[in-house]
Coordinates of C-alpha atoms and ligand atoms in Angstrom, one line a residue:
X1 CA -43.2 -41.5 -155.2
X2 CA -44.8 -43.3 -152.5
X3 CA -43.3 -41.7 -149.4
X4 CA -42.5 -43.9 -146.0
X5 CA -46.0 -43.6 -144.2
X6 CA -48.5 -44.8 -146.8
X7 CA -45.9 -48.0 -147.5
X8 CA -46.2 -48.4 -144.1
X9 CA -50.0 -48.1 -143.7
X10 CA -50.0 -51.2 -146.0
X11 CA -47.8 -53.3 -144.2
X12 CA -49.1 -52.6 -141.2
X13 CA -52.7 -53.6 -142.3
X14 CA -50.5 -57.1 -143.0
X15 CA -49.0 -56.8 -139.6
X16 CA -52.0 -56.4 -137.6
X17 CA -53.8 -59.4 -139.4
X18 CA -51.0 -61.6 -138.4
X19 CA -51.3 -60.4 -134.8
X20 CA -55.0 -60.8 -134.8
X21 CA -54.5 -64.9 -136.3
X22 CA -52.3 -65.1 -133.4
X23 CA -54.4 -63.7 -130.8
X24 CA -57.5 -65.4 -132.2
X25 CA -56.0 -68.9 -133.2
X26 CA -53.2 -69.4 -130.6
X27 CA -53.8 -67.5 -127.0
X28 CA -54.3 -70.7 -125.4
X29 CA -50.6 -72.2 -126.6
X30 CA -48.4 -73.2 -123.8
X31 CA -45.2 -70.9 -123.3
X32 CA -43.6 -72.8 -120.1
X33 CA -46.0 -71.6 -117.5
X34 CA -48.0 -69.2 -119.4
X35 CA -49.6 -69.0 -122.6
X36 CA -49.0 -66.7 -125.8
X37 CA -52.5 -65.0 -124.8
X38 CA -50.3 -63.9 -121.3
X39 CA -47.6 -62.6 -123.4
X40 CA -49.9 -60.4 -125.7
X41 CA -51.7 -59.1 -123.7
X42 CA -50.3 -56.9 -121.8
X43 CA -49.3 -60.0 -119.0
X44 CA -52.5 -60.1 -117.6
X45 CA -52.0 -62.3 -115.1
X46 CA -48.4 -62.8 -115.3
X47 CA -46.3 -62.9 -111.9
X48 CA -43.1 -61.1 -112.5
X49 CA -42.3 -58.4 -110.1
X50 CA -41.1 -58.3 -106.3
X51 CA -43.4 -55.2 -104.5
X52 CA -43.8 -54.7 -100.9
X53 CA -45.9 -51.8 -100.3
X54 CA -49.4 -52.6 -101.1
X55 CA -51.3 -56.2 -102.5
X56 CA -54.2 -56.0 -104.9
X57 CA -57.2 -58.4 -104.3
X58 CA -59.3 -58.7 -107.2
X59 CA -62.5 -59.3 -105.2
X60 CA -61.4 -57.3 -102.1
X61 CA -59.3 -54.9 -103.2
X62 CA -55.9 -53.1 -102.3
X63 CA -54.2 -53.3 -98.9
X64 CA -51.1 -51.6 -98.1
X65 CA -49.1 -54.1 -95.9
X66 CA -52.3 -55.8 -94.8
X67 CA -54.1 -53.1 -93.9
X68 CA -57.4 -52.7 -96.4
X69 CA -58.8 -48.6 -96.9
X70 CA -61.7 -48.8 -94.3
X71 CA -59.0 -50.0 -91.4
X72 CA -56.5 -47.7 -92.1
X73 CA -58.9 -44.5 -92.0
X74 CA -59.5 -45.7 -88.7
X75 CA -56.2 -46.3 -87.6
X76 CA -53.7 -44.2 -89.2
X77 CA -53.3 -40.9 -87.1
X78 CA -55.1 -37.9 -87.7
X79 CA -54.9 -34.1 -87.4
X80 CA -56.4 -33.0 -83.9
X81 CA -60.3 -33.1 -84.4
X82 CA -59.8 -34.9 -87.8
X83 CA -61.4 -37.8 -89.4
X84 CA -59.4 -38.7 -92.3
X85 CA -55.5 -40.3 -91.8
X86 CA -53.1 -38.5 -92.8
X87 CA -51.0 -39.4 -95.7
X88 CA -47.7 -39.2 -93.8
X89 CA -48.8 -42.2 -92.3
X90 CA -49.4 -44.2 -95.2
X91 CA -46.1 -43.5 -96.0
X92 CA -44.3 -45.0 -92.6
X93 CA -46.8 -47.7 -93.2
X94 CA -45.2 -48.8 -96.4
X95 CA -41.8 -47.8 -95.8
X96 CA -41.3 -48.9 -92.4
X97 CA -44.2 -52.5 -92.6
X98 CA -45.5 -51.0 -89.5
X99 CA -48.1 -48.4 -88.4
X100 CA -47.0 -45.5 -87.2
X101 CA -47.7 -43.4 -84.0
X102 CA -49.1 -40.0 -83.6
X103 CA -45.0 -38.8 -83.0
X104 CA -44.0 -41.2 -86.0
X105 CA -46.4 -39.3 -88.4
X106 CA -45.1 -35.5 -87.0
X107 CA -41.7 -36.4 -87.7
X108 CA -42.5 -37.4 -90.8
X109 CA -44.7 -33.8 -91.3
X110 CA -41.7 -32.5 -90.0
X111 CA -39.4 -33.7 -92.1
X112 CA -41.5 -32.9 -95.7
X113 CA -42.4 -29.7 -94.7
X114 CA -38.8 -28.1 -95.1
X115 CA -39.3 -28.2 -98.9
X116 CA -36.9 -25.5 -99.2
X117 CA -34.4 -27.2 -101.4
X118 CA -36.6 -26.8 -104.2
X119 CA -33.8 -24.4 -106.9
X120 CA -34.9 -21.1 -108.3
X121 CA -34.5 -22.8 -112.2
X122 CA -37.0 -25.5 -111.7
X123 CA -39.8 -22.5 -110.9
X124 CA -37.7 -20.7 -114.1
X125 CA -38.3 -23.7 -116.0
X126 CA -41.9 -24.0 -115.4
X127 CA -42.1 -20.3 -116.5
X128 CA -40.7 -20.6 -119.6
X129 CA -43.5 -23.1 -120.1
X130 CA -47.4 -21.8 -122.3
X131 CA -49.8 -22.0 -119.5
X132 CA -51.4 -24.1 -122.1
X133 CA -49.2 -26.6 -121.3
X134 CA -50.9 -29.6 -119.8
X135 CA -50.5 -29.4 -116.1
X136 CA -49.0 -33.3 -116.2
X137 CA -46.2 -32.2 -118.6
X138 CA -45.2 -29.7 -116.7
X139 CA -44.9 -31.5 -113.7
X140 CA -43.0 -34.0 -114.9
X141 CA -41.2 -31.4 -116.6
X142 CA -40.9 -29.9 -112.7
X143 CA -39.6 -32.9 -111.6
X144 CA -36.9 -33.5 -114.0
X145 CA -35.8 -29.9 -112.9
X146 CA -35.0 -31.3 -109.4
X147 CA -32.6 -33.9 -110.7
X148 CA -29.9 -31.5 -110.7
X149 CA -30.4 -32.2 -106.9
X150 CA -30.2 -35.9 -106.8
X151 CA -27.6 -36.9 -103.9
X152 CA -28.0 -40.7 -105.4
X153 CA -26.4 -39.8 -108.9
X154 CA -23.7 -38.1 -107.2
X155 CA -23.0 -41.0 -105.0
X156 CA -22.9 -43.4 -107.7
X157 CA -20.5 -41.2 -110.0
X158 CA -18.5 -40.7 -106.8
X159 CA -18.2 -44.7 -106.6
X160 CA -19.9 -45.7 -103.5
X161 CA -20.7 -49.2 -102.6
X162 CA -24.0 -50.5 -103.8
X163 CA -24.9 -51.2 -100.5
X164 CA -24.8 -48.1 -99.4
X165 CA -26.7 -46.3 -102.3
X166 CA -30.5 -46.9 -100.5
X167 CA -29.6 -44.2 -98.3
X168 CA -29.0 -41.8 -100.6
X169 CA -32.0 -42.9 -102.9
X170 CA -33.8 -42.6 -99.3
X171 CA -32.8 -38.8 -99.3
X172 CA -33.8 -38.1 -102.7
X173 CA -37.3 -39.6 -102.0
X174 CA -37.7 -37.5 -99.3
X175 CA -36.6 -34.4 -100.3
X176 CA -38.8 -34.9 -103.4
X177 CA -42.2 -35.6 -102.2
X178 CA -41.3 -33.1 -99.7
X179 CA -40.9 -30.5 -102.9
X180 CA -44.0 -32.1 -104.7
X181 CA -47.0 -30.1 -103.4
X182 CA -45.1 -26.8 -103.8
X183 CA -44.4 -27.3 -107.8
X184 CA -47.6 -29.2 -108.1
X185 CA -49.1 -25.6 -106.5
X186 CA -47.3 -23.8 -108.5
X187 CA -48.2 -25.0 -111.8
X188 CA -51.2 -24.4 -110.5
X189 CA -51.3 -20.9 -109.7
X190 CA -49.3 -20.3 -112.6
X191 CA -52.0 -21.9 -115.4
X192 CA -55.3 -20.8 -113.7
X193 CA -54.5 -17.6 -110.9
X194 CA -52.4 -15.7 -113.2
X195 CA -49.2 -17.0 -111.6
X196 CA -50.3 -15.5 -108.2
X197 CA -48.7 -17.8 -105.7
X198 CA -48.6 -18.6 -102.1
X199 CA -46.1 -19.1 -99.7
X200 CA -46.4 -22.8 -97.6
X201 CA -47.5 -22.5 -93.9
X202 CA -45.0 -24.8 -92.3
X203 CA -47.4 -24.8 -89.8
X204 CA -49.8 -27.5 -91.8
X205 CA -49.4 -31.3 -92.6
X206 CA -48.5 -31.9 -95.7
X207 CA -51.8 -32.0 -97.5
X208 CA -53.2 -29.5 -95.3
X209 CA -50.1 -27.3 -96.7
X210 CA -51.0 -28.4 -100.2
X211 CA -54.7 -27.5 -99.9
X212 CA -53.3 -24.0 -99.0
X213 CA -50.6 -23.8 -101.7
X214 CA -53.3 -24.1 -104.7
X215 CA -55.4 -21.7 -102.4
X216 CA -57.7 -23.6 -100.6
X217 CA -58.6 -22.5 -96.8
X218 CA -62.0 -25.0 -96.4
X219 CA -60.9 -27.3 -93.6
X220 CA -63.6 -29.6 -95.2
X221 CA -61.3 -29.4 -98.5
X222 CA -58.2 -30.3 -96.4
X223 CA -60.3 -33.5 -95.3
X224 CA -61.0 -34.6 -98.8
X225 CA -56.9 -33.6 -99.7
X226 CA -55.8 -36.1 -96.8
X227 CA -58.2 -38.8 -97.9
X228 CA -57.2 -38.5 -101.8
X229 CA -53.7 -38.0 -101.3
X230 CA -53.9 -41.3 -98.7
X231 CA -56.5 -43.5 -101.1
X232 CA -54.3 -42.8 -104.4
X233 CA -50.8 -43.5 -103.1
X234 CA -50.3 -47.2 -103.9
X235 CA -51.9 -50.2 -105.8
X236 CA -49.2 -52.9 -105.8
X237 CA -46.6 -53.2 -108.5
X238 CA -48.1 -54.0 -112.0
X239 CA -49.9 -50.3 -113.0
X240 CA -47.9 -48.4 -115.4
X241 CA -46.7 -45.7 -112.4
X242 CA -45.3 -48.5 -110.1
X243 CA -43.8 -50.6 -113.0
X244 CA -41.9 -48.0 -114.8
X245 CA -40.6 -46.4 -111.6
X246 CA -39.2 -49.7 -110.4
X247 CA -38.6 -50.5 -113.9
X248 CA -36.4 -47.5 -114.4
X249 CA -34.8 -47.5 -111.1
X250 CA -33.5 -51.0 -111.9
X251 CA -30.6 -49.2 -114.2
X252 CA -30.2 -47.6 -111.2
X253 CA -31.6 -44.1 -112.1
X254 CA -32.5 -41.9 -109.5
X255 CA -35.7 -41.2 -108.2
X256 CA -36.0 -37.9 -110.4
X257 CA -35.4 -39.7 -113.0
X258 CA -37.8 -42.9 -112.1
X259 CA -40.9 -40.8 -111.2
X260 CA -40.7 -38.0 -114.1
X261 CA -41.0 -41.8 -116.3
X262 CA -43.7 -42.8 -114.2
X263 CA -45.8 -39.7 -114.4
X264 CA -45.6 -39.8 -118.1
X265 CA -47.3 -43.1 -117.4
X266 CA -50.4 -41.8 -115.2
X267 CA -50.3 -39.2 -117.7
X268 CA -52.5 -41.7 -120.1
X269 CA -55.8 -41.8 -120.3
X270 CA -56.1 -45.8 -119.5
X271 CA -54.4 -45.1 -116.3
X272 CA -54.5 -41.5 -114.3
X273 CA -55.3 -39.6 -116.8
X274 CA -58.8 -41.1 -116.7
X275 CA -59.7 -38.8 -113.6
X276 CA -59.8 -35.5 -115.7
X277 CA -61.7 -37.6 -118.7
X278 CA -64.6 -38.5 -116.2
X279 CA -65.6 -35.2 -115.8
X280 CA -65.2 -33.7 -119.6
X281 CA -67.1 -36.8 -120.8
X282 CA -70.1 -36.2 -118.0
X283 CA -69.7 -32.1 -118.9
X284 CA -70.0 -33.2 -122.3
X285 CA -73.4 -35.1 -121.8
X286 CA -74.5 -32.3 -119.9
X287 CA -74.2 -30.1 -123.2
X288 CA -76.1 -32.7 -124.9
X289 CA -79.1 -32.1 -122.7
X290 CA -78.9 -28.7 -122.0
X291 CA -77.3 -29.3 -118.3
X292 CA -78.8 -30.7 -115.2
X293 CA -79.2 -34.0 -114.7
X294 CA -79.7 -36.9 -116.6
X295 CA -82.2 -39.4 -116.2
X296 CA -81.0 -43.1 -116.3
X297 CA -82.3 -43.6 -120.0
X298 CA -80.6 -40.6 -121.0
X299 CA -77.0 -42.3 -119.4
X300 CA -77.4 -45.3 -120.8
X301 CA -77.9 -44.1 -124.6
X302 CA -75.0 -42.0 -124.1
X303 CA -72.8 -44.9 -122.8
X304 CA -73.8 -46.5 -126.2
X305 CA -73.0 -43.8 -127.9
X306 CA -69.2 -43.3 -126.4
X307 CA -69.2 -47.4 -127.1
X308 CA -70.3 -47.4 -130.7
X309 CA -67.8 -44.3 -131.4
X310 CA -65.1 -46.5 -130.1
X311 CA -64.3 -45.1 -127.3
X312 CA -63.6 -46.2 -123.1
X313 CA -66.3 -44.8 -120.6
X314 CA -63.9 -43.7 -118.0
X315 CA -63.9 -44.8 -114.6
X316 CA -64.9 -47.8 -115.4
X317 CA -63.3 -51.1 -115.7
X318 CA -60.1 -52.3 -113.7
X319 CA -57.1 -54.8 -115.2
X320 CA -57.0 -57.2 -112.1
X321 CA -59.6 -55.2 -109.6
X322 CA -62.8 -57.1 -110.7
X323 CA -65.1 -55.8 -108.0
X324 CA -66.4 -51.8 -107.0
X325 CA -62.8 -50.1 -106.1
X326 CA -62.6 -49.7 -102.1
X327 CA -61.4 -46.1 -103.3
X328 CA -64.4 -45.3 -105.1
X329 CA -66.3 -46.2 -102.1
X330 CA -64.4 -44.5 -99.4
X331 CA -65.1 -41.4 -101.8
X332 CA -68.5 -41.9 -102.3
X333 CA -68.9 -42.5 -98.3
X334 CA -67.3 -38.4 -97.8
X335 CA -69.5 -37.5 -100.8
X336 CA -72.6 -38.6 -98.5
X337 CA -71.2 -36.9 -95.4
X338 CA -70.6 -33.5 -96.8
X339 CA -72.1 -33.6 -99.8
X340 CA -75.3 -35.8 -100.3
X341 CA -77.1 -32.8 -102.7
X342 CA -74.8 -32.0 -105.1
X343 CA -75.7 -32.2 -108.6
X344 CA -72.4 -34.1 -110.1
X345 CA -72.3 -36.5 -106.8
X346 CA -76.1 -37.3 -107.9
X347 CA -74.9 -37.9 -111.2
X348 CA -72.1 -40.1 -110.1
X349 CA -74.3 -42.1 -108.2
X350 CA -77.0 -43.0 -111.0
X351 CA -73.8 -43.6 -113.5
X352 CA -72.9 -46.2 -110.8
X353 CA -76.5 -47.8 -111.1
X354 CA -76.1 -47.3 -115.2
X355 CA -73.2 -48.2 -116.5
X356 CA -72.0 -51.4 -114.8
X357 CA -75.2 -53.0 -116.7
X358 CA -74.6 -51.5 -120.0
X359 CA -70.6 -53.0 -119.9
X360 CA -71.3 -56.3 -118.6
X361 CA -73.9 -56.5 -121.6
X362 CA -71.0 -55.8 -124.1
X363 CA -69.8 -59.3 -123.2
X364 CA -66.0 -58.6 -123.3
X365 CA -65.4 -56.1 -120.3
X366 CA -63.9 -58.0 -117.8
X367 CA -64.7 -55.8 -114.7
X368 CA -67.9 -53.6 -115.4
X369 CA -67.2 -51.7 -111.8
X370 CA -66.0 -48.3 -111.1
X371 CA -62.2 -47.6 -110.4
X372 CA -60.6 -44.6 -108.4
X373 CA -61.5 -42.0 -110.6
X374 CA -64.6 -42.6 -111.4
X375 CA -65.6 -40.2 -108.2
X376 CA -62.5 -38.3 -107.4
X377 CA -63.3 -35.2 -109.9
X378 CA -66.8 -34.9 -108.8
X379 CA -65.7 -34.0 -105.1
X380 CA -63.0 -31.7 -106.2
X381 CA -65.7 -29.8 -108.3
X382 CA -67.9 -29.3 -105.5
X383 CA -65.2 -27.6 -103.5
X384 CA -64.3 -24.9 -106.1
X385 CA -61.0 -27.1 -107.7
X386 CA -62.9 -27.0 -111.3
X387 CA -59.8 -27.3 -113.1
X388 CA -60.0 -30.7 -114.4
X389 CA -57.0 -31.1 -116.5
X390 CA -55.0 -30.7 -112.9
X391 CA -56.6 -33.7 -111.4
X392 CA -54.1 -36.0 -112.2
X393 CA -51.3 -33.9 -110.8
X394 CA -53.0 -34.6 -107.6
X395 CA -53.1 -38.5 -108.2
X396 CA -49.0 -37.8 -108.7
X397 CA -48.3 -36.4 -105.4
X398 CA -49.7 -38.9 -104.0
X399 CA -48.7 -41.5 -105.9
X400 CA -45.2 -40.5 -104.9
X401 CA -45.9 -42.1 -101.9
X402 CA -46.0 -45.9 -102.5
X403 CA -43.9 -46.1 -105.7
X404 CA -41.3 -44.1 -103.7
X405 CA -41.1 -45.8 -101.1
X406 CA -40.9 -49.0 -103.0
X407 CA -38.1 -47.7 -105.4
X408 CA -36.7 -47.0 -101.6
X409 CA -36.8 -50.8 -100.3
X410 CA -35.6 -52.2 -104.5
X411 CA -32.6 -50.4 -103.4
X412 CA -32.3 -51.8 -100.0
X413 CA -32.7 -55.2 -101.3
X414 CA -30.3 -54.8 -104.3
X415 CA -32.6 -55.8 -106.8
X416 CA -31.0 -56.4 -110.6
X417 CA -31.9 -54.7 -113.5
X418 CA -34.9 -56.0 -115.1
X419 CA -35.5 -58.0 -118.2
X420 CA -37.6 -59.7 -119.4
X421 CA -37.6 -62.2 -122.4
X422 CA -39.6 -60.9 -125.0
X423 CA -40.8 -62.8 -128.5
X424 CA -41.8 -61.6 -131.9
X425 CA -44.9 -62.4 -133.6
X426 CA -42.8 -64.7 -136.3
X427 CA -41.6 -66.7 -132.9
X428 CA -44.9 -66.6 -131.8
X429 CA -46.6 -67.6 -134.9
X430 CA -43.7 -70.8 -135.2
X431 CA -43.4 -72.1 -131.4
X432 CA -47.9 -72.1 -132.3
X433 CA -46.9 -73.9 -135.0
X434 CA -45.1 -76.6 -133.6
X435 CA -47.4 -77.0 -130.9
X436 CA -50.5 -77.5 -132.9
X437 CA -48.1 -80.0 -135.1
X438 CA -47.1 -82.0 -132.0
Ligands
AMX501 N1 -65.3 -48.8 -121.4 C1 -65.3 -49.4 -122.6 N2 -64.7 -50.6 -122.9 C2 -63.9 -51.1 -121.9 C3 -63.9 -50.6 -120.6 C4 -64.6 -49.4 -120.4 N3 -64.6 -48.7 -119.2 N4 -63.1 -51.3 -119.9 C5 -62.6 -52.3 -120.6 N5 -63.1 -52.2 -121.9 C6 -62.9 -53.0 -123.1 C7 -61.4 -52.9 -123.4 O1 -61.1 -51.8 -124.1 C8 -61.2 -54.2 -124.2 O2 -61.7 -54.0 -125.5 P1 -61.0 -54.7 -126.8 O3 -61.1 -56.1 -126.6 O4 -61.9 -54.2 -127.9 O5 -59.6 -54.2 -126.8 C9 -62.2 -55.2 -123.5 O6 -63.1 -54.4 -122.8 C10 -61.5 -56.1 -122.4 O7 -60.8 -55.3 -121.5 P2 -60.5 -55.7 -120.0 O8 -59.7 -56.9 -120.0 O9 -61.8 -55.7 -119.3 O10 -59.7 -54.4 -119.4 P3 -58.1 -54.1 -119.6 O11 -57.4 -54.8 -118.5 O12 -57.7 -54.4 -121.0 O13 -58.1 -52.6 -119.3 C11 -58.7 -50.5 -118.3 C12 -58.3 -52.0 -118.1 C13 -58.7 -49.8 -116.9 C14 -57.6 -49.9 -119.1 C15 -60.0 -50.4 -119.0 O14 -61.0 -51.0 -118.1 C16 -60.4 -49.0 -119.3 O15 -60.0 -48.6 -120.4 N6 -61.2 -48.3 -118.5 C17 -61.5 -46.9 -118.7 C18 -60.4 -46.0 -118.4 C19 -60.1 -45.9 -116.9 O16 -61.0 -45.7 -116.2 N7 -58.9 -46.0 -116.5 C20 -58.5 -45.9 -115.1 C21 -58.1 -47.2 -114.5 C22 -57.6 -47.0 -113.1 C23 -56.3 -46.3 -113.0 O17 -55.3 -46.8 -113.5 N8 -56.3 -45.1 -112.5

């Protein structure tokens, strides 16, 4: 008998030819003020979400309330000798739409560095966990943990007025990315130091303190930890993390429960994910050629190769960005301070020479440039943080940053649950229909 999935494998080769008349034949139909091709495709384009933290330029790209990457290394405060901000800052930036002063940003350091609430059966949890577990589902797993804690799900069972309930989603936010770097460490220690941990040094900031959690004393590292966990923390509203955490804090989940959902998100390779794939898929064309590295003929048959096998080269390519990512060059600026000889920098560099080329030559990727992760691995590496399947734990924490804080201000502002109308491709296929008739 012919069981469920091979039934299925036939109707969905019908299903996917009907989509593919429709995307082919009818993208350019009117809906109101978009088109059917806005609707399909992922709503490229589309203007459908309220987000005040950061802005994305396509040709410039992002600023968090006005203030673009270059300009807020310089002005947001610094550790005492330091050059890069430090993250606390970012974070009164967005929150607060104002910068912050050295004595803003300690009380914020402050204030995140009593990550003491964190209870004994999220570390449990984590435990019962094989360290073969991907590092990003247990910390989303870690996170979920905490939402025993939330004092914003209490409040609402307890009935309190929906004006009030910011303040409590404002106290889970903080106590969370205040517990963030500790589980992040701990997973970890746990996978890759055979669960030898380390205790926090209130004494740091709070990526200072997360560079010694995973066991990391370089002060250079702490430098390149402030800079990654400032440049990753925000990117306006539209990228999976940001949608689905204000997405599922319009039901008025918690933020527990909003940022384990947006995790999962960065969790795919399209969007986090991709920093961890940028260095297996330059390992693996090392392996090709025996190590070292490549010359720019050898890239760009390789790049043909990951093409014609159907696959993304990663790092590459933005949905709305359609120039080099500012992150990818405030990266590459500290990868020419501190480390102008290493061997993957190098080879960073000539893929940024290589691949643009070989994508605009495909003729249907829209931005050939290179996103935030197509550098961030290669500067981790050189420091000793080899363990690429962790990067985009570290994209996480500070990711916390902007989508919590927004989730923060949806609350101020009372924003209703969203929904949006959606179509099927029958609709579709008849509102064409009529259109081309008319
Ligand atoms: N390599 C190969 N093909 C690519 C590509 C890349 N780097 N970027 C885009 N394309 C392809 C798309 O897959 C699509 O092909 P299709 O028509 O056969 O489906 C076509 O080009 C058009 O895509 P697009 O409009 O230019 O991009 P998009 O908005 O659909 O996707 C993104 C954007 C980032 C998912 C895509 O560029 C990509 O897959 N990049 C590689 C993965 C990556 O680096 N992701 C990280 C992004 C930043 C982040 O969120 N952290």
């Amino acid at each position: 008998m012919e069981i469920l999935k091979d039934k299925f494998a036939k109707k969905a080769e019908e299903m996917r030819s009907q989509f593919q008349d429709l995307k082919k034949n009818y993208s350019d139909v009117k809906l109101g003020e978009y088109n059917i091709g806005s609707v399909i495709n992922g709503m490229r384009g589309m203007t459908g979400l309220l987000y005040d933290t950061s802005l994305l330029d396509p040709e410039e790209g992002i600023r968090f309330r006005g203030y673009s990457i270059p300009e807020l290394r310089e002005k947001l405060p610094k550790v005492p000798g330091g050059s890069e901000p430090l993250p606390e800052g970012i974070f009164y930036l967005m929150l607060m739409d104002q910068l912050p002063t050295e004595d803003d940003v300690k009380a914020v350091t402050a204030e995140w560095s009593k990550a003491t609430n964190i209870p004994d059966h999220v570390f449990k949890t984590l435990d019962s966990l094989p360290v073969t577990t991907h590092p990003m589902t247990q910390f989303t797993i870690g996170i979920m943990g905490m939402q025993t804690e939330s004092k914003f799900a209490k409040a609402y069972h307890d009935g309190v007025n929906k004006n009030e309930l910011w303040k409590y989603m404002y106290d889970d936010v903080m106590i969370l990315i205040s517990a963030l770097p500790t589980i992040a460490a701990y997973i970890y220690r746990r996978t890759y130091k055979n669960g030898e941990h380390i205790a926090p040094d209130p004494t740091l900031d709070w990526a200072g303190n997360f560079a010694h959690m995973l066991g990391f004393e370089n002060e250079e590292f702490k430098k390149l930890m402030r800079l990654h966990l400032t440049i990753h923390a925000d990117h306006e509203g539209g990228n999976v993390s940001a949608h689905t955490t204000i997405l599922v804090g319009s039901a008025l989940s918690d933020a527990y429960l909003c940022f384990a959902a947006a995790m999962n998100g960065l969790a795919g390779p399209l969007h986090g994910l991709a920093n961890q794939e940028v260095i297996r898929w330059i390992y693996q064309l090392q392996d090709e050629l025996g190590g070292g590295v490549p010359t720019k003929e050898q890239i760009e048959k390789y790049i043909h190769k990951t093409l014609d096998e159907g696959r993304v080269v990663p790092g590459y390519g933005h949905a709305v960005l359609r120039k080099t990512d500012p992150r990818f060059t405030a990266q590459h600026e500290f990868a020419m301070k501190y480390m102008p000889n290493d061997e993957l920098v190098k080879i960073i560099s000539l893929l940024y020479e290589v691949v643009p080329k070989v994508l605009e030559e495909t003729g249907k990727v829209k931005n050939p440039w290179p996103n935030v992760d197509a550098h961030s691995g290669a500067l981790l590496v050189h420091y000793g943080l080899i363990e690429y399947d962790f990067y985009t734990v570290l994209f996480g924490v500070s990711r916390a940053l902007g989508v919590l804080s927004s989730l923060t201000l949806q609350r101020v502002l009372g924003l209703p649950i969203e929904r949006p109308k959606s179509e099927t491709t029958q609709s579709l296929l008849q509102k064409a229909a009529k259109t081309v008739a008319a």
